[in-house]
PDB file of C-alpha atoms in Angstrom:
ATOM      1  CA  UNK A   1     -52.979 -13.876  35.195  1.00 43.00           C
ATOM      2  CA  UNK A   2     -49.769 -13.318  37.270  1.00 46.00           C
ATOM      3  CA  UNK A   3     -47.192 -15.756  38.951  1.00 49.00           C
ATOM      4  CA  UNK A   4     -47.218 -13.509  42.367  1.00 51.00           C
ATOM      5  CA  UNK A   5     -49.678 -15.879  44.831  1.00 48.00           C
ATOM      6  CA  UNK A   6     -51.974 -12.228  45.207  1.00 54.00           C
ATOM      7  CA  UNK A   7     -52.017 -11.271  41.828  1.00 52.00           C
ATOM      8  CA  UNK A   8     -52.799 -14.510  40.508  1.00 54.00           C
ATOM      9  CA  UNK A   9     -56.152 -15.156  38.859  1.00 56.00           C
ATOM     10  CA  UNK A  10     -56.114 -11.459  38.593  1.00 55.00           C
ATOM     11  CA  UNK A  11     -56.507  -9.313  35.466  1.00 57.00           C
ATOM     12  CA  UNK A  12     -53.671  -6.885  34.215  1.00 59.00           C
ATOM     13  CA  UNK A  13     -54.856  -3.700  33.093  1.00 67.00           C
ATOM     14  CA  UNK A  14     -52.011  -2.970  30.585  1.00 75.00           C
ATOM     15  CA  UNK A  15     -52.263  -3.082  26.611  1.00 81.00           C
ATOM     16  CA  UNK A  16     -50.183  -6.002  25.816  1.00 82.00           C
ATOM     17  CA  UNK A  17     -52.181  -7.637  29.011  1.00 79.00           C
ATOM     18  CA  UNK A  18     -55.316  -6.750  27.181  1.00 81.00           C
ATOM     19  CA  UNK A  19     -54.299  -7.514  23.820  1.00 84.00           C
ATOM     20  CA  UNK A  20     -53.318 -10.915  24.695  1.00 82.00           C
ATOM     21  CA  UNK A  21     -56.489 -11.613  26.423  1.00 81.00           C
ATOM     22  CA  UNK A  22     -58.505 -11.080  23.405  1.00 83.00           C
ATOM     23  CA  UNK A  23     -56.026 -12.762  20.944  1.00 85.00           C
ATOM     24  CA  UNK A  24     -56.428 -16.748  20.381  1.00 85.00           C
ATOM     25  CA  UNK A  25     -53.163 -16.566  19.130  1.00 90.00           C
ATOM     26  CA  UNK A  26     -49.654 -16.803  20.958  1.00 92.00           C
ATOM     27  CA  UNK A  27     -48.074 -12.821  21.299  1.00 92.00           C
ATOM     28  CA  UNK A  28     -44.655 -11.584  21.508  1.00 92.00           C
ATOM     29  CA  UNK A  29     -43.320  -8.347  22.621  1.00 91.00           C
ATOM     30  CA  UNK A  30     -40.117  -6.833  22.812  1.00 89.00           C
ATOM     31  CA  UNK A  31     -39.796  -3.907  25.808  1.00 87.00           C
ATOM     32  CA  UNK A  32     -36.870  -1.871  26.550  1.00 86.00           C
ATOM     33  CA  UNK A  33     -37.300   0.436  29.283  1.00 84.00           C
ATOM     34  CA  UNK A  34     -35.680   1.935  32.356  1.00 84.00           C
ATOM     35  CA  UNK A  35     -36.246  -1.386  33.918  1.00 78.00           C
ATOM     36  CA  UNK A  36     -34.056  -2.783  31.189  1.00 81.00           C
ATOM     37  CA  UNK A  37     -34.783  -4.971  28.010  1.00 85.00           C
ATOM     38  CA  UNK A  38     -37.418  -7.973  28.194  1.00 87.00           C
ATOM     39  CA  UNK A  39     -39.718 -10.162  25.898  1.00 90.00           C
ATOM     40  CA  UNK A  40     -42.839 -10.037  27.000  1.00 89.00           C
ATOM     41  CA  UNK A  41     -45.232 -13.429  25.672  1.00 91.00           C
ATOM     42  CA  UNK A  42     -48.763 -14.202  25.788  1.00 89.00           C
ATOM     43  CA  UNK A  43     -50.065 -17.858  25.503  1.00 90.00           C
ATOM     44  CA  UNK A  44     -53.734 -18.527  25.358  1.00 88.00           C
ATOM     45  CA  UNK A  45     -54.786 -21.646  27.208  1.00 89.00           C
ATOM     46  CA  UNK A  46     -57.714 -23.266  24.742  1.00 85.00           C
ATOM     47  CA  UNK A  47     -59.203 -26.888  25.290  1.00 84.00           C
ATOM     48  CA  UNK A  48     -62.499 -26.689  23.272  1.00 83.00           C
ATOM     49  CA  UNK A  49     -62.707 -22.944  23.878  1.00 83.00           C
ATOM     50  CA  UNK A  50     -60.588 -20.458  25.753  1.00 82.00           C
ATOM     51  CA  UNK A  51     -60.224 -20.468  29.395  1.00 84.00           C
ATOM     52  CA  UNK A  52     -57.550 -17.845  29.512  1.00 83.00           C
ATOM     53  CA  UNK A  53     -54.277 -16.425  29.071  1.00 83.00           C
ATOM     54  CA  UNK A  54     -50.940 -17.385  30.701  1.00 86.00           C
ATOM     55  CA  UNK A  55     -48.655 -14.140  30.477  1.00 83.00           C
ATOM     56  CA  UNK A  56     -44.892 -13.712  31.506  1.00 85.00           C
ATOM     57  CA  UNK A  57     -42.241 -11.926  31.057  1.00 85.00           C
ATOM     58  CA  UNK A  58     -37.975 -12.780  29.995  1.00 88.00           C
ATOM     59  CA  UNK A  59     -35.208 -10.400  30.978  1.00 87.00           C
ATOM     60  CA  UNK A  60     -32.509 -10.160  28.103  1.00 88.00           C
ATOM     61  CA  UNK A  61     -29.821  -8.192  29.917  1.00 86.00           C
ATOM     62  CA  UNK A  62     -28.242 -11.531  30.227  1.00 88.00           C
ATOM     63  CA  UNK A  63     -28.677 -11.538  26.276  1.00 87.00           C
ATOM     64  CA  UNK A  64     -27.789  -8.378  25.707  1.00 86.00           C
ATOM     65  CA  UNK A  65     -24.539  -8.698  27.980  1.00 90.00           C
ATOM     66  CA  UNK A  66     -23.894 -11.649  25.891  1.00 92.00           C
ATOM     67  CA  UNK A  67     -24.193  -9.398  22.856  1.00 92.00           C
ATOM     68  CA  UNK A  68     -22.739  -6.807  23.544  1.00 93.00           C
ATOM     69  CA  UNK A  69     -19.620  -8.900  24.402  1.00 96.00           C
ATOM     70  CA  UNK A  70     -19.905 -10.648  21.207  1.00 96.00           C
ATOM     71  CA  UNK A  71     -19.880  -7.113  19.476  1.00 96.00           C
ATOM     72  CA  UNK A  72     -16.542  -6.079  21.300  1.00 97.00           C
ATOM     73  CA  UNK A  73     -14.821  -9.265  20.159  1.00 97.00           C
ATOM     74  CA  UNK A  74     -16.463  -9.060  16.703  1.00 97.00           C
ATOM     75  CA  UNK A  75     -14.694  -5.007  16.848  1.00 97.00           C
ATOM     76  CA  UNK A  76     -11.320  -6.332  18.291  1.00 97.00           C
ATOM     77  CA  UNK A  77     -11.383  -9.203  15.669  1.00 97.00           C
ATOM     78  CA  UNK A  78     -11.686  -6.880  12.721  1.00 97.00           C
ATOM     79  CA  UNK A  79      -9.575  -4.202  14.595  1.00 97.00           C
ATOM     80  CA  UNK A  80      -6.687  -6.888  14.295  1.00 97.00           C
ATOM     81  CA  UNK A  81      -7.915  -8.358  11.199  1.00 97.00           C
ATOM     82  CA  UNK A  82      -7.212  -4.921   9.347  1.00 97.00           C
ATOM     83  CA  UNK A  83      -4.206  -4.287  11.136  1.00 97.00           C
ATOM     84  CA  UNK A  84      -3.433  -7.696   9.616  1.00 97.00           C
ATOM     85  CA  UNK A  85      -4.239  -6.409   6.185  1.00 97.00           C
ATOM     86  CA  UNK A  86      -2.384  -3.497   6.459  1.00 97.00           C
ATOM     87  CA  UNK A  87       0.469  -5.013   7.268  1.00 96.00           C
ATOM     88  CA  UNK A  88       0.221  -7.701   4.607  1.00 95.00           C
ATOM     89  CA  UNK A  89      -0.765  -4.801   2.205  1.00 94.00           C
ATOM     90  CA  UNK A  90       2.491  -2.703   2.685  1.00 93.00           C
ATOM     91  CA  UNK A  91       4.790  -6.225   2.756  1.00 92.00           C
ATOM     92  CA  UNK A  92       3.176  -6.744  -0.629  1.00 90.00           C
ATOM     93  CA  UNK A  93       3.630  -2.658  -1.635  1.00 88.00           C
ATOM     94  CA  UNK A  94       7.485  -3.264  -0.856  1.00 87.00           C
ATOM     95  CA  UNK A  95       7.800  -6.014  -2.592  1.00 84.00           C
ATOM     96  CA  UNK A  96       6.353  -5.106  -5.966  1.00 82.00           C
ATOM     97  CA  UNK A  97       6.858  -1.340  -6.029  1.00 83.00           C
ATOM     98  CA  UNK A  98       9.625   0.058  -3.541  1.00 86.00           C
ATOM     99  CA  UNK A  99      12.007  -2.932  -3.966  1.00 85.00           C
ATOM    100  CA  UNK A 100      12.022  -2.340  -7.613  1.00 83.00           C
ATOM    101  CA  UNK A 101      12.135   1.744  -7.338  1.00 86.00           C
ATOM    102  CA  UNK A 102      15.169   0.786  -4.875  1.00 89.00           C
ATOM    103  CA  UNK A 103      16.929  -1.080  -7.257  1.00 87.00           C
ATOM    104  CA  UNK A 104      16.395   1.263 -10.543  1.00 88.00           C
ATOM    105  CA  UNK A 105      17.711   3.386  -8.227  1.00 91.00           C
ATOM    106  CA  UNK A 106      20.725   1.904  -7.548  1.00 92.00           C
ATOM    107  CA  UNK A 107      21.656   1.124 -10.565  1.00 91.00           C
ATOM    108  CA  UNK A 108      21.065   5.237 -11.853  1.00 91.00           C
ATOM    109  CA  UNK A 109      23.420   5.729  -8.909  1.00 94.00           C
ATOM    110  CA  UNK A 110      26.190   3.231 -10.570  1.00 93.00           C
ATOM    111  CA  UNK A 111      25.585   4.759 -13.891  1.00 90.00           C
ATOM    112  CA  UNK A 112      25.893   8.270 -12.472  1.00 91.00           C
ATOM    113  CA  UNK A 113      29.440   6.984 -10.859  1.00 93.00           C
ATOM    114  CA  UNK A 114      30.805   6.447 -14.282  1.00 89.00           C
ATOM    115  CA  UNK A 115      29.832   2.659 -14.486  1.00 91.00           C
ATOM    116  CA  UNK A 116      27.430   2.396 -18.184  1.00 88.00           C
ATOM    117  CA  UNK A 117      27.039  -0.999 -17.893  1.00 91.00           C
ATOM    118  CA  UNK A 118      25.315  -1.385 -14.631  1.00 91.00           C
ATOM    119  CA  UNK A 119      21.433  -2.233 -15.832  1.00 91.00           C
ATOM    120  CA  UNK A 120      18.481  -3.063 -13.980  1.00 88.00           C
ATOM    121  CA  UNK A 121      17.689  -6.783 -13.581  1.00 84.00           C
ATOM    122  CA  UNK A 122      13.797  -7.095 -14.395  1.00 73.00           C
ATOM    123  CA  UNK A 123      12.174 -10.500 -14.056  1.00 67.00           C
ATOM    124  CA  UNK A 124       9.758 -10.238 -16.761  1.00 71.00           C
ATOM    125  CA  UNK A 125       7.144  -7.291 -15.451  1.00 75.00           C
ATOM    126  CA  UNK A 126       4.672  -6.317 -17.979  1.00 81.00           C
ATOM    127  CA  UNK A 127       3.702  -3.637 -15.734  1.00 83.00           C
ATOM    128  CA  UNK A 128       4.319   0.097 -15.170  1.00 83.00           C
ATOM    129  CA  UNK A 129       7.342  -0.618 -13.390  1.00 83.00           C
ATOM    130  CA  UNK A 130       8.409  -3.479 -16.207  1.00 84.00           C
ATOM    131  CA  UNK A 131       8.203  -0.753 -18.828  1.00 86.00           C
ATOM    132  CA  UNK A 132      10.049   1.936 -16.690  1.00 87.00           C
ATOM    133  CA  UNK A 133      13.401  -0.717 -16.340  1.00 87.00           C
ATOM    134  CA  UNK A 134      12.948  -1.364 -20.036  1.00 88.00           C
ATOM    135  CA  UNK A 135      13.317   2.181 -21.128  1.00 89.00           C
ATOM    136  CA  UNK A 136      15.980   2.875 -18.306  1.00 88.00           C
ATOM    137  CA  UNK A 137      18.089   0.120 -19.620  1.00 90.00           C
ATOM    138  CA  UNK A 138      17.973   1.004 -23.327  1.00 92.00           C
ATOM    139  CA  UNK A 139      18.854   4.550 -22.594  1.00 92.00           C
ATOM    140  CA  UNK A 140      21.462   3.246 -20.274  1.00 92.00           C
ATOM    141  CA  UNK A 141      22.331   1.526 -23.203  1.00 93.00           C
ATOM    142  CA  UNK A 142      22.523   4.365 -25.657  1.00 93.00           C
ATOM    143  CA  UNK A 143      24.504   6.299 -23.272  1.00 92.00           C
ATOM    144  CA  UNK A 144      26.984   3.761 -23.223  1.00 92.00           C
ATOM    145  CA  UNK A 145      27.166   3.766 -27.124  1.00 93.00           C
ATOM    146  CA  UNK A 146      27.327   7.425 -27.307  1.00 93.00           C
ATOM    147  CA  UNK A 147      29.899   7.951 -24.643  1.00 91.00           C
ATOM    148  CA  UNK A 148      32.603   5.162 -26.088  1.00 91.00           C
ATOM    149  CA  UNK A 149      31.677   6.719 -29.536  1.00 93.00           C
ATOM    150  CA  UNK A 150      32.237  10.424 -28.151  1.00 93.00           C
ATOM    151  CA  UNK A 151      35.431   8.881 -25.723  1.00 92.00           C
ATOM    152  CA  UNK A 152      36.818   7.208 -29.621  1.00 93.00           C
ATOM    153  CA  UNK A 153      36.152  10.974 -31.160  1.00 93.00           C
ATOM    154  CA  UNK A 154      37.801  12.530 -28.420  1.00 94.00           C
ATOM    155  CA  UNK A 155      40.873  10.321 -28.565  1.00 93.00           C
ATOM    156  CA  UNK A 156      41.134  10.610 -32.466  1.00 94.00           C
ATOM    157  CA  UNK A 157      40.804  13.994 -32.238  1.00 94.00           C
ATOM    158  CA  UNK A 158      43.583  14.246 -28.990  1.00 94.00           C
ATOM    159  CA  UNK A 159      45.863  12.350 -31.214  1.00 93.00           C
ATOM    160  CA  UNK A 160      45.523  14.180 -34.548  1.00 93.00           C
ATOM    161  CA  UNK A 161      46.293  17.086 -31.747  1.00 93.00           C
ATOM    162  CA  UNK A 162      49.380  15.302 -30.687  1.00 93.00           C
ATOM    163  CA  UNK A 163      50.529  14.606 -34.416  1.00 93.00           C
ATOM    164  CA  UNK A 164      49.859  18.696 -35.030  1.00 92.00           C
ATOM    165  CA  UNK A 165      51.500  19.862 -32.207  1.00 92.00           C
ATOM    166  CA  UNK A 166      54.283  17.947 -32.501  1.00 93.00           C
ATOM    167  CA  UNK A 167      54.446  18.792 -36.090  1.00 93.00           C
ATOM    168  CA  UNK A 168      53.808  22.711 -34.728  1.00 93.00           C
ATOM    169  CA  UNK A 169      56.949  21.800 -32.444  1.00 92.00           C
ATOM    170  CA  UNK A 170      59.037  20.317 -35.052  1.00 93.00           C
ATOM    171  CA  UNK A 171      58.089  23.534 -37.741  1.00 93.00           C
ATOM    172  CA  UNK A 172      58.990  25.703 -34.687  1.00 92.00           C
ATOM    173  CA  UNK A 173      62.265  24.180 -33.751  1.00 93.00           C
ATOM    174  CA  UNK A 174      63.198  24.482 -37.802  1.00 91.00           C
ATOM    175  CA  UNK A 175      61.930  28.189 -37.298  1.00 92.00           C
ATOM    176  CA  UNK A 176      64.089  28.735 -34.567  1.00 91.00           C
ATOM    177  CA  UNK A 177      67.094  27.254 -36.220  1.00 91.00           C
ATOM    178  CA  UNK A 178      66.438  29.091 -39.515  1.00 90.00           C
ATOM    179  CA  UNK A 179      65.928  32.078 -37.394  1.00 90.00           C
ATOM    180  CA  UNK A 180      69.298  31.447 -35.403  1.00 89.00           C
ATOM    181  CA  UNK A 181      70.973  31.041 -39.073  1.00 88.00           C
ATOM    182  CA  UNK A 182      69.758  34.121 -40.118  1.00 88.00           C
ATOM    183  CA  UNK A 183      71.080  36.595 -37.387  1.00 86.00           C
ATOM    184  CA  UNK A 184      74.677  34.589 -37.732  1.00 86.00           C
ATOM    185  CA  UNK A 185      74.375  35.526 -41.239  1.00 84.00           C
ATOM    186  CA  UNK A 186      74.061  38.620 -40.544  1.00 83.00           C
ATOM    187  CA  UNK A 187      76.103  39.282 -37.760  1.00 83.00           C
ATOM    188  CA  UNK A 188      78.982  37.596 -40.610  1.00 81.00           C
ATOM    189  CA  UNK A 189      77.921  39.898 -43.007  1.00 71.00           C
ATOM    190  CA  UNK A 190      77.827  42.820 -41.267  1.00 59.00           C
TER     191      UNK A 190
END
């Protein structure tokens, strides 16, 4: 049967027309065609036996309009959801990697200018990172101990230099004057 006044009453020569004629149960079809997407249903009208079958037909371009607008926002959403992320991700990658690299480094920096007792402040990392400013600070450490140790051997060893030298100077002055006592000598004896 058919809504249209001269179709009405009349028989549809289609499948789904003709499969829904012969069913006693309700049908459902999905079509997508040039014409655009549409359910199709098929009710049979029974009181005591079957005295036919009311068929119509739903356009879901209004559906799918409403879908595909629901996809774009779903996209945009997650678009600025992982942009969100990201961001978050790298605030969170400063903070516990680069801020720490920054400061080690900073503090090799002071230690390369001379100053051994700059050491990296670590706030009690058991992690890569925690274990990297641990073993930086006890070599900065070590350094420290061998360079006062090498600057105390260096100024021993300057001032036994000092105490030679002058001894050197005072042995070469009594040289000089033994020397000078030696050619009046002979100059007298002579």
């Amino acid at each position: 049967a058919h809504t249209e006044s001269q179709r009405f009453g009349g028989r549809m020569e289609d499948d789904f027309t003709g499969r829904a004629q012969a069913s006693l149960v309700p049908l459902a079809e999905e079509v997508r065609d040039d014409q655009g997407s549409r359910v199709r249903l098929a009710m049979p009208v029974t009181a005591g036996r079957k005295w036919g079958t009311i068929t119509g037909e739903i356009s879901l371009a209004r559906v799918d309009r409403q879908i595909e607008e629901r996809r774009r926002e779903i996209l945009l959403f997650s678009a600025g959801l992982a942009l969100l992320t990201a961001f978050g991700l790298a605030l969170l990658l400063s903070r516990i990697v680069l801020q720490p690299l920054s400061r080690l480094s900073e503090v090799a920096q002071r230690i390369a200018a001379g100053k051994l007792d700059a050491r990296v402040r670590l706030r009690s990392r058991d992690d890569e990172l925690g274990v990297l400013g641990r073993i930086f600070n006890d070599m900065a450490s070590e350094l420290q101990v061998y360079t006062t140790d090498l600057e105390g051997r260096v100024a021993s060893r300057t001032e036994e230099l000092e105490e030679s030298n002058s001894k050197l100077a005072h042995t070469n002055r009594d040289l000089e004057e033994a020397v000078d006592k030696l050619a009046r000598l002979a100059r007298t004896d002579g």
